[in-house]
Every structure is written in C-alpha cells, then in structure tokens.
Coordinates of C-alpha atoms in Angstrom, one line a residue:
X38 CA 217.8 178.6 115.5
X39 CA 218.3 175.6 118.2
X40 CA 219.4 178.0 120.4
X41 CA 216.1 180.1 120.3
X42 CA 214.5 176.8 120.1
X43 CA 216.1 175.8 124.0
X44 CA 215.2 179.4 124.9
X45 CA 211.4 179.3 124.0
X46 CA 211.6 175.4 126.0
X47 CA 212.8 177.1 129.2
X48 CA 210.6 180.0 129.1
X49 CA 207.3 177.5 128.5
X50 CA 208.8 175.3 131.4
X51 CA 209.0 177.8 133.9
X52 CA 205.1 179.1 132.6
X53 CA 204.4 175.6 133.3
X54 CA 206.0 175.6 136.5
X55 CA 204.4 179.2 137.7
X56 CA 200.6 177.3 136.5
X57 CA 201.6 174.3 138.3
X58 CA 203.1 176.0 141.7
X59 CA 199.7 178.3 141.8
X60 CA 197.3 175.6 141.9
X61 CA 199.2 173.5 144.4
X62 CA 199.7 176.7 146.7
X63 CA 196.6 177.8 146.2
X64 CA 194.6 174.1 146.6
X65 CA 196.6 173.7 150.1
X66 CA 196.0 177.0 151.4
X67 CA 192.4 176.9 150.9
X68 CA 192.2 173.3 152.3
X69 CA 193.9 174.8 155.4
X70 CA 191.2 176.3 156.6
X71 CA 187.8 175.4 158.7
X72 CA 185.3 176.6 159.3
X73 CA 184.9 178.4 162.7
X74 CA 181.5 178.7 165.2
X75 CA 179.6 181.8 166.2
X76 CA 178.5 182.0 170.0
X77 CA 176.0 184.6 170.0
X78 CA 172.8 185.5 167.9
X79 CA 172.4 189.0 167.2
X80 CA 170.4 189.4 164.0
X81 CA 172.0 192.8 162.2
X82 CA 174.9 190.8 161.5
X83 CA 175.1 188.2 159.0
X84 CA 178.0 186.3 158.9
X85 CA 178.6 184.5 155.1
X86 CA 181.9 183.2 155.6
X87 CA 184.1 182.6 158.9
X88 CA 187.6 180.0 158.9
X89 CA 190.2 179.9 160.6
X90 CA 194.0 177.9 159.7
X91 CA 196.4 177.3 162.7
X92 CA 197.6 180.9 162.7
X93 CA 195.4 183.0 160.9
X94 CA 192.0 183.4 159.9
X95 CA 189.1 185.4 158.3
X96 CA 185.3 186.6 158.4
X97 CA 183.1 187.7 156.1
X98 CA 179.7 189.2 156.4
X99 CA 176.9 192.3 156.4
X100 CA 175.6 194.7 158.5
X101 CA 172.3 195.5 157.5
X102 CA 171.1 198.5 159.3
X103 CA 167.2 198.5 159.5
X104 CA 164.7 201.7 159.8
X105 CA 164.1 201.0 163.9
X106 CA 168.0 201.2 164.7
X107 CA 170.3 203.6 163.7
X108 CA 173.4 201.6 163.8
X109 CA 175.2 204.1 161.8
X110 CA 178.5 205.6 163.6
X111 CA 178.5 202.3 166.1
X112 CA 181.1 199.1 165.8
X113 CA 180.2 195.7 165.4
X114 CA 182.8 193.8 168.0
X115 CA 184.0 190.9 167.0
X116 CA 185.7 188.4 169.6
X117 CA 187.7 185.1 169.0
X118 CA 187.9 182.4 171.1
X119 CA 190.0 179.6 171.2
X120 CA 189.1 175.7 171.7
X121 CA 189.7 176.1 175.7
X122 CA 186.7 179.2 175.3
X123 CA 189.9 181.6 176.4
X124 CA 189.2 185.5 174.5
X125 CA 192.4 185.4 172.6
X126 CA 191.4 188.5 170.3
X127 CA 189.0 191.0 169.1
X128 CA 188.4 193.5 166.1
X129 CA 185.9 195.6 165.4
X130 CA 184.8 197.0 162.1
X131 CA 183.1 200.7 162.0
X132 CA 179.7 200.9 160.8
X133 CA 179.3 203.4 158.0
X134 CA 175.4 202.9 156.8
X135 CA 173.2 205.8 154.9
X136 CA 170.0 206.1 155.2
X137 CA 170.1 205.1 150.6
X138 CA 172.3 202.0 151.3
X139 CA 171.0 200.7 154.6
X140 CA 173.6 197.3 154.4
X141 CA 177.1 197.3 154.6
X142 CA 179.7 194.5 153.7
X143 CA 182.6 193.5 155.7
X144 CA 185.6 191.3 156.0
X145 CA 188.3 191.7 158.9
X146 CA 191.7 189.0 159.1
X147 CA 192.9 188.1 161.8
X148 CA 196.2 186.3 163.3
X149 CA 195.6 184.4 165.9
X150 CA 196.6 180.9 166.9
X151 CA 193.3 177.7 167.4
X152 CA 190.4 180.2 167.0
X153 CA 187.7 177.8 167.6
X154 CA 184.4 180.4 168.0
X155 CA 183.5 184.0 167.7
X156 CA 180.7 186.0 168.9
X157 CA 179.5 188.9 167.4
X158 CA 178.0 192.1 169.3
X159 CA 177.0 195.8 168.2
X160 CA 178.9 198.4 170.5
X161 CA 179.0 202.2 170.7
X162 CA 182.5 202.9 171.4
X163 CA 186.1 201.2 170.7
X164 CA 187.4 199.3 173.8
X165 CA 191.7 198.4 174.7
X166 CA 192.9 195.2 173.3
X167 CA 192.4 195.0 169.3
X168 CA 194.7 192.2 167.5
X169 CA 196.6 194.4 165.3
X170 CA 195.2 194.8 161.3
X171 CA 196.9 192.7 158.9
X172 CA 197.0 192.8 155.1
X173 CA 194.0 191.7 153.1
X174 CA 194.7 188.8 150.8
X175 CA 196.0 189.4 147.5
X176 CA 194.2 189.2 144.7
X177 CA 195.4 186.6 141.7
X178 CA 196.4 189.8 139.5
X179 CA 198.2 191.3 142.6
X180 CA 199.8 187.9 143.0
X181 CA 201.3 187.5 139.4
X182 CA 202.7 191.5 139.5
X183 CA 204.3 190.9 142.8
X184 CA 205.7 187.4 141.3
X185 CA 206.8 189.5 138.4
X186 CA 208.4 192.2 140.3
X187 CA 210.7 189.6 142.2
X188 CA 211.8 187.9 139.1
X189 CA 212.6 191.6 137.6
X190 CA 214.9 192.2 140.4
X191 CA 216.6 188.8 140.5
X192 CA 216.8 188.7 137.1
X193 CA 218.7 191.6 136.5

C-alpha cells in the first residue's frame, strides 16, 4: 500500500510539474512578442493581429473581396521589413473568394530576424524570393499528444 501510495505522489508531481511548465512556457512565449507596424493602406486587407519575437513572427487578418473587384485567383503580398527599413522577406497568401463567401481569413508565420514593419499589397502573380513556409503553431491538444508521444518512447 505505501508503495502505491509513493507511486500516486510521483505521478501527481510530475502533473503538477507538466501544469506548471505550460503556463511558464506559454506566459514567456507570448510576452516575447510585439507588436509590428504596417507601412501601407490598402483597404481589402484587414490586418487583426501582426507580432513579431527576435526570430519569428506572425500575421493575422481578412481579405474581404467586395462586388467592384474580383480579387479572386490574385495574392495578397506581404513584405517585412526590418528596423533599418531593409526588405528582409516576403509571403504571399492566394486569394480563394466565391462569389457566397465574399471574405477570406488568413494567417502566414514567418522567420525572420528584427521585423519591425510590413506593407501589404494585392498582386496578380507570384514573384522570386518567398521566406520559406514554416509550421503553424500547435494547438494546446496537439501540444499535450506530442508531449505524450515523447514520454511513451522514453518511457519504454
């Protein structure tokens, strides 16, 4: 009985542990980042969230595609900029409109070091020189599986 009794302790202390961990990682990650300026002023783009960390950042926003302009099949171009005003990067997300569901939500992440600014611009075609795509954040359910996983193989 004390033996399941020192079992059940070590199991709640590392649950503990995992709770505690999260909300550390997760509280300095999210005060890592700030918030980034936009350079331009095109008005089919809304931008609702845009931050950048050190290394890596991320933008968030809609397309909304009104009656006059067909925007569908076009790219919205977006280009970073660092604190100098030097183009370090750009992405571009496709713009997939219908003529029922005339907005369309977006979020692109980058990596790319002191991104101070973006602008935003509505293009026809792809041009060279794309920062390559990097993974989307995990989700906190995708985060505890994956934690999972890793102490399944170490485990055993």
């Amino acid at each position: 009985m004390a033996r399941m009794k020192t079992f059940l302790i070590y199991a709640l202390l590392i649950v503990v542990f995992f709770i505690f961990s999260e909300f550390i990682i997760s509280v300095g990650l999210n005060s890592s980042y700030n918030d980034i300026e936009r350079k331009d002023n095109t008005s089919q783009v809304q931008i609702s969230e845009a931050q950048a960390t050190l290394v890596n950042g991320k933008i968030k926003g809609t397309i909304i595609d009104s009656e006059q302009d067909n925007l569908t099949g076009k790219y919205v171009e977006i280009d970073l900029y660092s604190s100098r005003d030097n183009m370090v990067g750009r992405r571009y997300v496709e713009i997939e409109t219908t003529d029922v569901n005339r907005t369309q939500d977006f979020h692109i992440y980058f990596e790319a070091e002191d991104i101070e600014s973006y602008s935003v611009a509505i293009v026809n075609e792809k041009q060279g020189g794309e920062l390559e795509i990097i993974p989307e954040e995990w989700t906190r359910p995708e985060i505890i599986v994956a934690t999972m996983f890793t102490l399944l193989i170490f485990w055993g």
